[in-house]
Tab-separated table of C-alpha atoms and ligand atoms in Angstrom:
chain	number	residue	atom	x	y	z
A	1	MET	CA	57.402	36.262	32.742
A	2	SER	CA	54.761	37.171	35.299
A	3	THR	CA	53.580	35.417	38.441
A	4	GLY	CA	50.227	34.006	38.185
A	5	SER	CA	47.542	33.205	40.677
A	6	PRO	CA	47.546	29.373	41.293
A	7	VAL	CA	43.768	29.315	40.976
A	8	GLY	CA	43.854	31.289	37.670
A	9	SER	CA	42.179	34.480	38.778
A	10	HIS	CA	44.544	36.507	36.759
A	11	ARG	CA	43.009	34.971	33.732
A	12	VAL	CA	39.314	36.103	34.564
A	13	VAL	CA	38.257	39.101	32.239
A	14	SER	CA	34.618	39.180	33.709
A	15	PRO	CA	33.212	39.518	36.076
A	16	ALA	CA	35.947	40.923	38.456
A	17	GLY	CA	36.743	38.772	41.516
A	18	ALA	CA	35.130	35.435	40.091
A	19	LEU	CA	37.371	32.391	39.900
A	20	PRO	CA	37.856	30.958	36.302
A	21	GLN	CA	34.759	28.217	36.775
A	22	ALA	CA	32.202	31.054	37.468
A	23	ALA	CA	33.651	33.544	35.141
A	24	ASP	CA	31.637	34.664	31.992
A	25	ARG	CA	35.062	34.913	29.944
A	26	LEU	CA	38.607	33.989	30.356
A	27	ASP	CA	41.788	35.273	28.663
A	28	PRO	CA	43.389	32.472	26.720
A	29	ASP	CA	46.692	34.439	25.851
A	30	PRO	CA	49.322	31.996	24.688
A	31	GLY	CA	51.913	33.880	26.991
A	32	ILE	CA	52.224	31.882	30.243
A	33	ALA	CA	52.844	32.939	33.871
A	34	ASP	CA	55.744	31.341	35.576
A	35	ASP	CA	53.560	28.586	37.305
A	36	GLU	CA	51.317	27.992	34.188
A	37	VAL	CA	51.608	25.262	31.532
A	38	ARG	CA	50.430	25.798	27.917
A	39	ILE	CA	49.231	22.876	26.092
A	40	SER	CA	48.901	22.449	22.388
A	41	VAL	CA	45.401	21.139	21.928
A	42	GLU	CA	44.578	17.908	19.965
A	43	ARG	CA	41.112	16.904	20.929
A	44	LEU	CA	38.383	17.991	23.015
A	45	ASN	CA	35.928	15.619	24.966
A	46	LEU	CA	32.574	17.456	25.580
A	47	ASP	CA	30.904	16.579	28.612
A	48	ALA	CA	27.906	14.141	27.838
A	49	ALA	CA	25.238	16.415	29.290
A	50	SER	CA	26.426	19.388	27.307
A	51	TYR	CA	26.842	17.515	24.112
A	52	ARG	CA	23.292	15.926	24.698
A	53	GLN	CA	21.789	19.521	25.070
A	54	LEU	CA	23.519	20.895	22.141
A	55	HIS	CA	22.524	17.942	19.890
A	56	THR	CA	18.882	18.259	21.296
A	57	ALA	CA	18.685	21.951	20.916
A	58	HIS	CA	19.848	21.786	17.072
A	59	GLY	CA	17.819	18.622	16.373
A	60	GLY	CA	20.864	16.720	15.546
A	61	ASP	CA	22.075	19.347	13.099
A	62	GLY	CA	25.867	18.696	13.317
A	63	GLU	CA	26.792	21.813	11.361
A	64	ALA	CA	24.846	23.874	13.886
A	65	VAL	CA	26.283	22.120	16.804
A	66	ARG	CA	29.812	22.885	15.641
A	67	ALA	CA	28.973	26.517	15.089
A	68	GLU	CA	27.620	26.817	18.509
A	69	VAL	CA	30.687	25.248	20.281
A	70	ARG	CA	32.999	27.393	17.957
A	71	ALA	CA	31.021	30.464	19.228
A	72	ILE	CA	31.180	29.441	22.895
A	73	ILE	CA	34.891	28.843	22.838
A	74	GLU	CA	35.437	32.347	20.912
A	75	ARG	CA	32.965	34.280	23.290
A	76	ARG	CA	33.913	32.883	26.653
A	77	GLY	CA	37.817	31.915	26.026
A	78	LYS	CA	36.903	28.408	27.308
A	79	MET	CA	34.156	25.495	26.532
A	80	HIS	CA	31.751	26.334	29.116
A	81	ASN	CA	28.191	25.392	27.737
A	82	PRO	CA	25.949	28.225	29.340
A	83	VAL	CA	22.803	25.988	29.578
A	84	THR	CA	24.139	22.955	31.330
A	85	GLY	CA	26.940	24.799	32.946
A	86	SER	CA	29.347	21.923	32.152
A	87	GLY	CA	32.307	21.361	29.893
A	88	GLY	CA	34.616	18.456	29.542
A	89	MET	CA	38.295	17.959	29.201
A	90	LEU	CA	40.945	17.850	26.440
A	91	ILE	CA	44.165	16.073	25.430
A	92	GLY	CA	47.184	17.564	23.806
A	93	THR	CA	50.983	18.063	24.031
A	94	VAL	CA	52.698	19.995	26.576
A	95	GLU	CA	54.524	22.960	24.702
A	96	GLU	CA	55.622	25.138	27.334
A	97	VAL	CA	56.128	24.746	31.228
A	98	GLY	CA	56.617	27.886	33.323
A	99	PRO	CA	59.782	27.525	35.757
A	100	ARG	CA	57.526	27.613	38.823
A	101	SER	CA	54.826	25.160	37.735
A	102	PRO	CA	54.194	22.567	40.351
A	103	LEU	CA	52.524	20.114	38.012
A	104	GLY	CA	55.783	18.106	37.177
A	105	LEU	CA	55.051	18.192	33.439
A	106	LYS	CA	57.612	18.342	30.581
A	107	ALA	CA	57.493	19.841	27.140
A	108	GLY	CA	56.563	17.094	24.638
A	109	GLN	CA	54.468	14.814	26.911
A	110	LYS	CA	50.953	13.822	25.714
A	111	VAL	CA	48.381	14.616	28.463
A	112	ALA	CA	44.689	14.775	29.439
A	113	THR	CA	43.809	17.537	31.428
A	114	LEU	CA	41.552	16.357	34.539
A	115	VAL	CA	40.078	19.699	35.179
A	116	SER	CA	36.888	20.856	33.502
A	117	LEU	CA	37.018	22.827	30.291
A	118	THR	CA	34.723	25.339	32.140
A	119	LEU	CA	37.615	26.624	33.871
A	120	THR	CA	40.425	26.164	31.304
A	121	PRO	CA	41.657	29.095	29.142
A	122	LEU	CA	41.145	27.808	25.465
A	123	HIS	CA	41.886	29.123	22.175
A	124	ILE	CA	41.167	27.341	18.840
A	125	ASP	CA	42.774	28.046	15.535
A	126	ASP	CA	41.000	25.642	13.013
A	127	GLY	CA	37.306	26.748	13.369
A	128	LEU	CA	36.618	23.079	14.342
A	129	ALA	CA	36.869	22.218	10.610
A	130	ARG	CA	37.534	18.604	11.207
A	131	TRP	CA	34.673	18.007	13.422
A	132	ASP	CA	31.114	16.958	11.913
A	133	GLY	CA	29.383	18.101	15.316
A	134	LYS	CA	27.974	14.580	15.609
A	135	SER	CA	30.053	13.100	18.518
A	136	GLU	CA	31.339	14.231	21.983
A	137	GLN	CA	35.080	13.972	20.865
A	138	VAL	CA	36.283	17.178	18.847
A	139	PRO	CA	39.446	16.742	16.815
A	140	THR	CA	40.690	20.461	16.859
A	141	SER	CA	44.119	22.545	17.147
A	142	GLY	CA	44.931	25.432	19.310
A	143	HIS	CA	46.251	25.901	22.870
A	144	ALA	CA	45.080	25.634	26.342
A	145	ILE	CA	46.412	26.919	29.706
A	146	LEU	CA	46.816	25.001	32.984
A	147	PHE	CA	47.188	27.036	36.099
A	148	GLY	CA	49.535	26.253	39.171
A	149	ARG	CA	46.749	24.530	41.087
A	150	SER	CA	45.507	22.148	38.350
A	151	ILE	CA	45.689	18.561	37.489
A	152	ALA	CA	46.689	16.557	34.210
A	153	ALA	CA	47.583	12.979	33.543
A	154	VAL	CA	50.236	11.701	31.052
A	155	LEU	CA	48.452	9.581	28.543
A	156	PRO	CA	49.042	5.858	29.086
A	157	PRO	CA	50.948	4.197	26.339
A	158	ASP	CA	48.972	1.054	26.204
A	159	LEU	CA	45.411	2.538	25.182
A	160	PRO	CA	44.361	4.432	22.266
A	161	GLU	CA	44.120	8.108	23.086
A	162	HIS	CA	40.463	8.628	22.214
A	163	LEU	CA	39.683	5.609	24.512
A	164	ALA	CA	41.889	7.109	27.414
A	165	LEU	CA	40.233	10.443	26.960
A	166	ALA	CA	36.759	8.881	27.270
A	167	VAL	CA	37.832	7.139	30.413
A	168	LEU	CA	39.627	9.927	32.106
A	169	ASP	CA	36.665	12.220	31.441
A	170	VAL	CA	34.555	10.395	33.940
A	171	CYS	CA	37.289	9.002	36.046
A	172	GLY	CA	35.818	10.742	39.240
A	173	ALA	CA	32.770	8.293	39.212
A	174	PRO	CA	34.296	5.061	39.988
A	175	ALA	CA	36.709	6.461	42.459
A	176	LEU	CA	33.925	7.939	44.398
A	177	VAL	CA	31.804	4.982	44.202
A	178	ARG	CA	34.637	2.803	45.472
A	179	ARG	CA	34.843	5.208	48.334
A	180	VAL	CA	31.396	5.375	49.318
A	181	VAL	CA	30.956	1.411	49.130
A	182	ALA	CA	34.166	0.703	51.014
A	183	ARG	CA	33.027	3.328	53.683
A	184	ARG	CA	29.814	1.344	54.503
A	185	ALA	CA	32.138	-1.690	55.439
A	186	SER	CA	29.237	-4.113	55.146
A	187	ALA	CA	29.235	-7.360	53.073
A	188	GLU	CA	25.487	-6.622	52.351
A	189	THR	CA	25.812	-3.333	50.492
A	190	THR	CA	23.646	-3.145	47.451
A	191	VAL	CA	24.347	-0.558	44.649
A	192	ALA	CA	22.128	0.715	41.839
A	193	VAL	CA	23.545	2.553	38.942
A	194	LEU	CA	21.423	4.610	36.588
A	195	GLY	CA	22.728	4.971	33.143
A	196	ALA	CA	24.689	1.845	33.691
A	197	ALA	CA	25.558	1.179	29.959
A	198	GLY	CA	27.187	4.547	29.676
A	199	LYS	CA	30.864	5.513	30.293
A	200	SER	CA	30.777	6.632	33.966
A	201	GLY	CA	28.025	4.091	34.570
A	202	SER	CA	29.775	1.082	33.244
A	203	LEU	CA	32.986	2.157	35.229
A	204	SER	CA	30.778	2.668	38.332
A	205	LEU	CA	29.396	-0.914	38.101
A	206	ALA	CA	32.882	-2.172	37.861
A	207	ALA	CA	34.124	0.079	40.840
A	208	ALA	CA	30.973	-1.028	43.164
A	209	ARG	CA	32.136	-4.771	42.419
A	210	ASP	CA	35.658	-3.989	43.247
A	211	ALA	CA	34.698	-2.250	46.383
A	212	GLY	CA	32.942	-5.345	47.512
A	213	ALA	CA	29.232	-4.650	46.956
A	214	ALA	CA	26.929	-7.488	47.622
A	215	THR	CA	24.565	-6.813	44.676
A	216	VAL	CA	24.988	-4.555	41.892
A	217	VAL	CA	21.976	-3.434	39.816
A	218	ALA	CA	22.354	-1.844	36.532
A	219	VAL	CA	19.628	0.449	35.401
A	220	VAL	CA	19.642	0.954	31.622
A	221	ARG	CA	17.353	2.703	29.194
A	222	ASP	CA	16.258	0.034	26.787
A	223	GLU	CA	16.698	-3.399	25.559
A	224	ILE	CA	19.775	-2.431	23.426
A	225	GLU	CA	21.616	-1.144	26.337
A	226	ASP	CA	20.415	-4.396	28.318
A	227	ALA	CA	22.060	-6.558	25.550
A	228	CYS	CA	25.163	-4.641	25.882
A	229	LEU	CA	25.514	-5.302	29.576
A	230	ARG	CA	24.177	-9.010	29.630
A	231	GLY	CA	26.870	-11.439	30.052
A	232	SER	CA	29.428	-8.786	30.975
A	233	GLY	CA	29.483	-9.873	34.627
A	234	LEU	CA	29.453	-6.005	35.531
A	235	ALA	CA	25.948	-6.314	37.264
A	236	ASP	CA	23.883	-8.990	39.179
A	237	GLU	CA	20.560	-7.697	37.842
A	238	ILE	CA	19.720	-5.530	34.976
A	239	VAL	CA	16.608	-3.314	35.040
A	240	ILE	CA	15.167	-1.517	32.043
A	241	ALA	CA	13.593	1.872	33.246
A	242	ASP	CA	13.367	5.401	32.493
A	243	ALA	CA	15.512	6.947	35.170
A	244	THR	CA	13.186	10.296	34.773
A	245	ASP	CA	10.088	8.173	35.795
A	246	PRO	CA	10.359	8.133	39.636
A	247	LEU	CA	7.617	5.758	40.691
A	248	ARG	CA	8.165	3.064	38.087
A	249	LEU	CA	12.074	3.269	38.393
A	250	ALA	CA	11.843	2.880	42.251
A	251	LYS	CA	9.480	-0.119	41.881
A	252	LYS	CA	11.768	-1.996	39.482
A	253	VAL	CA	14.849	-1.255	41.686
A	254	GLU	CA	13.145	-2.497	44.870
A	255	HIS	CA	11.805	-5.562	42.808
A	256	ALA	CA	15.376	-6.299	41.756
A	257	LEU	CA	16.549	-5.959	45.464
A	258	ASP	CA	13.864	-8.019	47.346
A	259	GLY	CA	11.708	-5.325	48.149
A	260	ARG	CA	14.323	-2.842	49.551
A	261	GLY	CA	15.797	0.358	47.955
A	262	ALA	CA	19.688	0.484	47.345
A	263	ASP	CA	22.119	1.410	49.846
A	264	VAL	CA	23.964	3.294	47.448
A	265	THR	CA	22.463	4.810	44.218
A	266	VAL	CA	24.686	6.315	41.530
A	267	VAL	CA	23.089	8.718	38.850
A	268	CYS	CA	25.245	8.482	35.580
A	269	VAL	CA	22.637	9.716	33.257
A	270	ASP	CA	23.132	12.566	30.805
A	271	VAL	CA	19.631	13.806	30.933
A	272	PRO	CA	17.764	16.074	33.558
A	273	GLY	CA	14.997	14.928	35.806
A	274	CYS	CA	16.594	11.845	37.538
A	275	GLU	CA	16.728	13.364	41.103
A	276	HIS	CA	13.453	12.129	42.444
A	277	GLY	CA	13.749	8.627	41.097
A	278	ALA	CA	17.166	8.275	42.487
A	279	ILE	CA	16.182	9.377	46.116
A	280	LEU	CA	13.127	7.070	45.840
A	281	SER	CA	15.135	4.039	44.850
A	282	THR	CA	17.563	4.407	47.855
A	283	ALA	CA	17.160	2.713	51.205
A	284	THR	CA	16.736	4.875	54.410
A	285	GLY	CA	20.126	5.746	55.635
A	286	GLY	CA	21.415	5.088	52.012
A	287	THR	CA	23.528	7.440	49.829
A	288	VAL	CA	22.778	9.043	46.417
A	289	VAL	CA	25.869	9.854	44.335
A	290	PHE	CA	24.670	12.658	41.811
A	291	PHE	CA	27.598	12.234	39.292
A	292	SER	CA	25.289	13.600	36.425
A	293	MET	CA	25.847	17.318	35.447
A	294	ALA	CA	22.288	17.380	34.587
A	295	THR	CA	21.475	17.185	38.249
A	296	SER	CA	19.606	19.973	39.877
A	297	PHE	CA	20.614	20.916	43.554
A	298	THR	CA	17.207	22.277	44.051
A	299	ALA	CA	15.188	19.178	42.730
A	300	ALA	CA	17.385	16.937	44.925
A	301	ALA	CA	17.270	18.734	48.019
A	302	LEU	CA	13.760	19.791	48.006
A	303	GLY	CA	12.662	16.423	46.764
A	304	ALA	CA	14.408	14.670	49.456
A	305	GLU	CA	12.829	16.917	51.882
A	306	GLY	CA	9.463	16.482	50.399
A	307	LEU	CA	9.791	12.788	50.503
A	308	ALA	CA	10.978	12.757	54.160
A	309	ALA	CA	13.806	10.641	52.686
A	310	ASP	CA	16.664	10.352	55.139
A	311	VAL	CA	19.469	9.771	52.623
A	312	GLU	CA	22.849	11.332	52.308
A	313	MET	CA	23.333	13.129	48.937
A	314	LEU	CA	26.814	13.543	47.308
A	315	ILE	CA	27.733	15.844	44.483
A	316	GLY	CA	30.105	13.958	42.310
A	317	ASN	CA	33.249	16.030	42.576
A	318	GLY	CA	35.053	14.966	39.571
A	319	TYR	CA	38.384	14.844	41.751
A	320	VAL	CA	39.298	12.032	44.056
A	321	PRO	CA	42.944	11.307	44.666
A	322	GLY	CA	44.164	8.403	42.354
A	323	HIS	CA	41.027	8.636	40.215
A	324	ALA	CA	42.670	8.721	36.830
A	325	ASP	CA	44.801	5.471	37.606
A	326	TYR	CA	42.029	3.664	39.114
A	327	ALA	CA	39.721	4.159	36.141
A	328	LEU	CA	42.342	3.006	33.786
A	329	ASP	CA	43.207	-0.046	35.747
A	330	LEU	CA	39.511	-1.049	35.974
A	331	LEU	CA	39.303	-0.900	32.071
A	332	ARG	CA	42.603	-2.812	31.660
A	333	ALA	CA	41.219	-5.560	34.198
A	334	ASN	CA	37.974	-6.140	32.467
A	335	PRO	CA	37.684	-6.967	28.917
A	336	HIS	CA	33.873	-6.531	28.823
A	337	LEU	CA	34.180	-3.025	30.172
A	338	LYS	CA	36.767	-2.211	27.582
A	339	ASP	CA	34.474	-3.455	24.908
A	340	LEU	CA	31.575	-1.429	26.088
A	341	PHE	CA	33.860	1.717	26.041
A	342	ILE	CA	35.196	0.854	22.406
A	343	ASP	CA	31.441	0.208	21.342
A	344	ARG	CA	30.587	3.705	22.693
A	345	VAL	CA	33.456	5.863	21.442
A	346	GLY	CA	34.176	3.898	18.319
A	347	GLU	CA	37.671	3.187	16.513
A	348	GLU	CA	40.206	5.990	16.437
A	349	THR	CA	39.661	8.082	13.335
A	350	GLU	CA	42.922	9.909	13.025
B	401	NAP	P1	27.140	8.487	28.828
B	401	NAP	O1	28.271	7.738	28.417
B	401	NAP	O2	26.341	9.115	27.440
B	401	NAP	O3	26.032	7.615	29.631
B	401	NAP	C1	24.719	8.267	30.110
B	401	NAP	C2	23.765	6.928	29.876
B	401	NAP	O4	22.446	7.291	30.342
B	401	NAP	C3	23.704	6.507	28.400
B	401	NAP	O5	23.620	4.980	28.522
B	401	NAP	C4	22.174	6.889	28.226
B	401	NAP	O6	21.637	6.130	27.271
B	401	NAP	C5	21.435	6.705	29.514
B	401	NAP	N1	20.226	7.500	29.554
B	401	NAP	C6	19.913	8.597	29.091
B	401	NAP	N2	18.617	8.928	29.406
B	401	NAP	C7	18.268	7.944	30.221
B	401	NAP	C8	16.940	7.655	30.857
B	401	NAP	N3	16.019	8.524	30.961
B	401	NAP	N4	16.740	6.639	31.579
B	401	NAP	C9	17.928	5.713	31.790
B	401	NAP	N5	19.068	5.940	31.012
B	401	NAP	C10	19.154	7.134	30.495
B	401	NAP	O7	27.413	9.648	29.752
B	401	NAP	P2	28.854	9.834	30.703
B	401	NAP	O8	29.757	10.418	29.846
B	401	NAP	O9	28.916	8.570	31.431
B	401	NAP	O10	28.288	11.096	31.652
B	401	NAP	C11	27.094	10.805	32.468
B	401	NAP	C12	26.947	12.032	33.382
B	401	NAP	O11	28.032	12.349	33.959
B	401	NAP	C13	26.601	13.326	32.504
B	401	NAP	O12	25.575	13.955	33.103
B	401	NAP	C14	27.888	14.092	32.461
B	401	NAP	O13	27.676	15.496	32.491
B	401	NAP	C15	28.351	13.843	33.856
B	401	NAP	N6	29.827	13.953	34.166
B	401	NAP	C16	30.193	14.445	35.383
B	401	NAP	C17	31.440	14.600	35.768
B	401	NAP	C18	31.694	15.154	37.146
B	401	NAP	O14	32.930	15.459	37.329
B	401	NAP	N7	30.699	15.159	38.117
B	401	NAP	C19	32.549	14.425	34.648
B	401	NAP	C20	32.099	13.954	33.477
B	401	NAP	C21	30.698	13.577	33.307
B	401	NAP	P3	21.637	6.323	25.629
B	401	NAP	O15	23.155	6.357	25.133
B	401	NAP	O16	20.842	5.314	25.171
B	401	NAP	O17	20.901	7.820	25.597
C-alpha cells in the first residue's frame, strides 16, 4: 500500500501540479493509499446549481441529463460540472480504510461525504441505470475515494437517508449564517434570505432565528413558495420577488424592513445573476453571504464597487466546524423545516 498525499494530489491525472478540485481529470483507481478510504457509493446528490443547469440545457429531457452526467463522471473521474464548476456530495458504505487514515471511519459504516464531488475520485459501474435524470438525487453504485485531509459524517440513525443527504449537502449555509449573525452581537440584526424556500435557504432562516436575528425576511420566487413558508414561523416577513431583478428586489426588501437594507443578506438561489440584487438589498456596513454556486465573483466584486456599496462579501465556504450536526439539529428541532425538506426531496424511493 502506497503513501498518498493528504490533499489527494497523487490522484490528479491532469493538469500536473493541480489540486483535485481544479483538476480536469482524477484517477478513481479502487486501490487505496495508506491514508485513504474507499466508499461503496449508493447515492449522489447533485448540487442544485449543477442540476438546474443540466436540466435547462437539455430542456428537461431526463435521458439526456443522465447521459451527460454519466459522460462527465467517466471523462473526469469525478462529478464536476464543467459549466457551473460545482458538484454535490454522496452517501455510501465505508468499504476499506487505510491504516493511516485520520478520518476515524470503520468499514461497514454508512456515511455522507462532506467534501465536494468536484474533488472526489468517483467510478460508477451501473451506467446510472436506476436514475431517470429528473431529480438531484441519483441512485447508483460504484466507488469513491476520500483522502487523508477530508471530511465525512456517519449518517444519523433517526432520519431517512435521502433526507439526511439533502440536509448535509447544504449544511455549510446555516453554520455560516449563525456565525455571521452572532458576530454582529446586536439585538437589532436583520437578515434577508434569497431563495428562502429552498434547502439551504430554509436552513438559513432557521439559523438566523437561532442566532438571535431581530427580523428575518424570506425572499421567495412565487406564491407557491410563499404558501410553503407561511405559518412556518421561520420568517417574520415573506417577500415575493425575482432575485435576479435587482431594483425590484431591493425595493421589496427595504419595504419589509422599514426602509433599510438587511444587515445580513444570504444568497441561496440556484440560478445566476443574483449578485447585484443582493448587494443593493444590504445596508451599509452589512454582509452578503454568497452561498450559491451560481455566483460570479466578478459580478459581485465589480457590482459592489460600481454601486459604491460598503458591504462585506463572503464566499459560502461549505465547511464550518460543526456544520453537519448543527444543520441536522435545526431540522430535528423544527417540524416545519422538516416538512419543507420532505416536500422538496420527496419520500424515499428505495
Ligand atoms: P434549492 O433547494 O433548489 O433552492 C433554491 C431556491 O431558489 C428555490 O426555492 C428556487 O425556487 C429559488 N429560486 C430560483 N430562482 C429564483 C429567482 N430568480 N428568484 C428567487 N428565488 C429563486 O437549492 P439549494 O440546494 O438550497 O442550493 C442553493 C444554492 O447553494 C445553489 O446555487 C447551490 O449550488 C449552492 N450550494 C452551495 C454549497 C457551498 O458549499 N457553498 C453547497 C451546496 C449548494 P424554485 O424551486 O421554485 O425554482
